[in-house]
């Protein structure tokens, strides 16, 4: 199921299978160029295609291939940040150790109401949306770079390279 809310020239699209309350369902179906079709049906394309497609929307759903596995974090949340939309992330809670929890929406399939309530509040309050969408993405940028991204000398302290 999809939820769409036109805003500032972007289509807000959220794909939440089986968990979308009637109050968030659109009265009319989304156009064929929704985020779901752009990204889901696009297959494995270059990451620039993902960020360009996500950039058309206010929100983007970014889901890890494995949910609930401690420490399993891939590039998907970064695609959302790079695109300029506000990511709705489903995956490992380890993400909160790396990225600022106030820079994205964490969607827990076991407790969908928390994320859906936050999205509802953001739709009613542009200030809240802008606070999340402009917040620094890292909890502690230097620590996160060193601990999670330093695969070469040019990134952080290069400690993961060793």
Coordinates of C-alpha atoms in Angstrom, one line a residue:
X1 CA 0.0 0.0 0.0
X2 CA 1.1 3.5 -0.7
X3 CA 0.4 6.9 0.9
X4 CA 0.9 10.0 -1.1
X5 CA 0.7 13.7 0.0
X6 CA 1.7 16.3 -2.5
X7 CA 4.0 18.9 -1.0
X8 CA 6.3 21.6 -2.4
X9 CA 6.5 20.0 -5.8
X10 CA 7.3 16.6 -4.4
X11 CA 5.1 13.6 -3.9
X12 CA 5.4 12.1 -0.4
X13 CA 5.3 8.3 -0.8
X14 CA 5.6 5.7 2.0
X15 CA 5.3 2.0 1.3
X16 CA 4.3 0.2 4.5
X17 CA 2.9 -3.2 3.7
X18 CA -0.2 -4.1 5.8
X19 CA 0.4 -1.3 8.3
X20 CA -1.1 1.8 6.7
X21 CA -4.1 3.1 8.7
X22 CA -7.1 4.2 6.7
X23 CA -6.5 7.8 7.7
X24 CA -3.2 7.9 5.8
X25 CA -4.4 6.1 2.6
X26 CA -4.8 8.4 -0.4
X27 CA -8.3 8.9 -1.8
X28 CA -6.9 8.3 -5.3
X29 CA -4.1 5.9 -6.3
X30 CA -0.7 7.4 -6.8
X31 CA 0.6 8.2 -10.3
X32 CA 2.7 5.7 -12.1
X33 CA 5.9 7.7 -11.3
X34 CA 5.6 7.2 -7.5
X35 CA 8.7 6.4 -5.5
X36 CA 7.6 2.8 -5.2
X37 CA 7.7 2.4 -9.0
X38 CA 10.8 4.5 -9.4
X39 CA 12.9 2.6 -7.0
X40 CA 11.3 -0.8 -6.4
X41 CA 10.8 -1.6 -10.1
X42 CA 14.0 0.1 -11.1
X43 CA 16.1 -2.9 -10.0
X44 CA 19.7 -2.6 -9.3
X45 CA 20.7 0.7 -10.8
X46 CA 23.5 3.1 -10.1
X47 CA 23.2 4.8 -6.7
X48 CA 22.9 8.1 -8.5
X49 CA 19.6 6.8 -10.0
X50 CA 18.3 6.0 -6.5
X51 CA 19.2 9.4 -5.1
X52 CA 17.7 11.2 -8.1
X53 CA 14.5 9.2 -7.9
X54 CA 14.2 9.7 -4.1
X55 CA 14.9 13.4 -4.4
X56 CA 11.5 13.8 -6.1
X57 CA 9.8 13.1 -2.7
X58 CA 9.4 14.5 0.7
X59 CA 10.0 11.1 2.4
X60 CA 11.7 8.0 1.1
X61 CA 11.4 4.5 2.6
X62 CA 14.9 2.9 2.9
X63 CA 14.9 -0.7 4.1
X64 CA 17.8 -3.0 4.8
X65 CA 17.7 -6.5 3.2
X66 CA 17.9 -7.9 6.7
X67 CA 15.9 -6.4 9.6
X68 CA 16.7 -7.0 13.2
X69 CA 20.2 -8.3 12.7
X70 CA 22.4 -6.3 15.1
X71 CA 25.1 -4.3 13.3
X72 CA 23.8 -4.9 9.8
X73 CA 23.8 -1.4 8.3
X74 CA 24.4 -0.7 4.6
X75 CA 24.3 2.3 2.3
X76 CA 20.6 2.6 2.0
X77 CA 20.1 5.4 4.7
X78 CA 22.8 7.4 3.0
X79 CA 20.9 7.3 -0.3
X80 CA 18.0 9.0 1.5
X81 CA 20.3 11.7 3.0
X82 CA 22.0 12.3 -0.3
X83 CA 18.7 12.7 -2.1
X84 CA 17.5 15.5 0.2
X85 CA 14.3 13.7 1.2
X86 CA 13.7 12.6 4.8
X87 CA 14.5 8.9 5.1
X88 CA 12.2 6.4 6.8
X89 CA 14.6 3.7 7.8
X90 CA 13.8 0.0 8.6
X91 CA 16.7 -2.1 9.8
X92 CA 19.1 -2.6 12.6
X93 CA 18.8 -0.4 15.7
X94 CA 22.6 0.0 15.6
X95 CA 21.8 2.8 13.2
X96 CA 21.1 5.0 16.2
X97 CA 24.8 4.7 17.3
X98 CA 26.0 6.0 13.9
X99 CA 23.3 8.4 12.7
X100 CA 21.4 11.1 14.6
X101 CA 17.9 9.7 15.5
X102 CA 16.6 13.2 14.8
X103 CA 17.8 13.2 11.2
X104 CA 15.5 10.3 10.0
X105 CA 12.4 8.4 11.0
X106 CA 13.0 4.9 12.4
X107 CA 10.3 2.5 11.3
X108 CA 10.0 -0.6 13.5
X109 CA 7.7 -3.2 11.8
X110 CA 6.9 -4.5 15.3
X111 CA 5.7 -1.0 16.4
X112 CA 4.6 0.9 13.3
X113 CA 2.5 3.4 15.1
X114 CA 5.5 5.3 16.5
X115 CA 6.8 6.2 13.0
X116 CA 3.3 6.7 11.5
X117 CA 2.4 9.1 14.4
X118 CA 5.6 11.1 13.8
X119 CA 4.9 11.3 10.1
X120 CA 1.4 12.6 10.9
X121 CA 2.8 15.2 13.2
X122 CA 5.3 16.3 10.5
X123 CA 2.5 16.7 8.0
X124 CA 0.7 19.0 10.4
X125 CA 3.9 20.9 11.5
X126 CA 6.4 22.0 8.8
X127 CA 8.8 23.2 11.6
X128 CA 9.1 19.6 13.0
X129 CA 9.7 18.2 9.5
X130 CA 12.4 20.9 8.8
X131 CA 14.1 20.2 12.1
X132 CA 14.5 16.5 11.1
X133 CA 15.4 17.3 7.5
X134 CA 18.1 19.8 8.4
X135 CA 19.6 18.1 11.5
X136 CA 23.2 16.9 11.4
X137 CA 23.1 13.3 10.2
X138 CA 25.8 11.8 12.5
X139 CA 25.5 11.5 16.3
X140 CA 29.3 12.3 16.5
X141 CA 30.7 12.8 13.0
X142 CA 34.4 12.1 13.8
X143 CA 33.7 9.1 16.0
X144 CA 31.2 7.6 13.4
X145 CA 33.6 8.2 10.5
X146 CA 36.5 6.5 12.4
X147 CA 34.5 3.6 13.8
X148 CA 32.2 2.8 10.8
X149 CA 33.6 4.3 7.6
X150 CA 37.4 4.6 7.8
X151 CA 38.1 1.9 5.2
X152 CA 41.0 3.9 3.7
X153 CA 43.3 6.7 4.8
X154 CA 41.2 9.4 3.2
X155 CA 38.1 8.6 5.3
X156 CA 38.3 9.2 9.1
X157 CA 41.5 7.8 10.6
X158 CA 41.7 4.8 8.3
X159 CA 41.4 2.4 11.2
X160 CA 39.2 -0.1 9.5
X161 CA 41.8 -0.5 6.7
X162 CA 44.3 -1.9 9.2

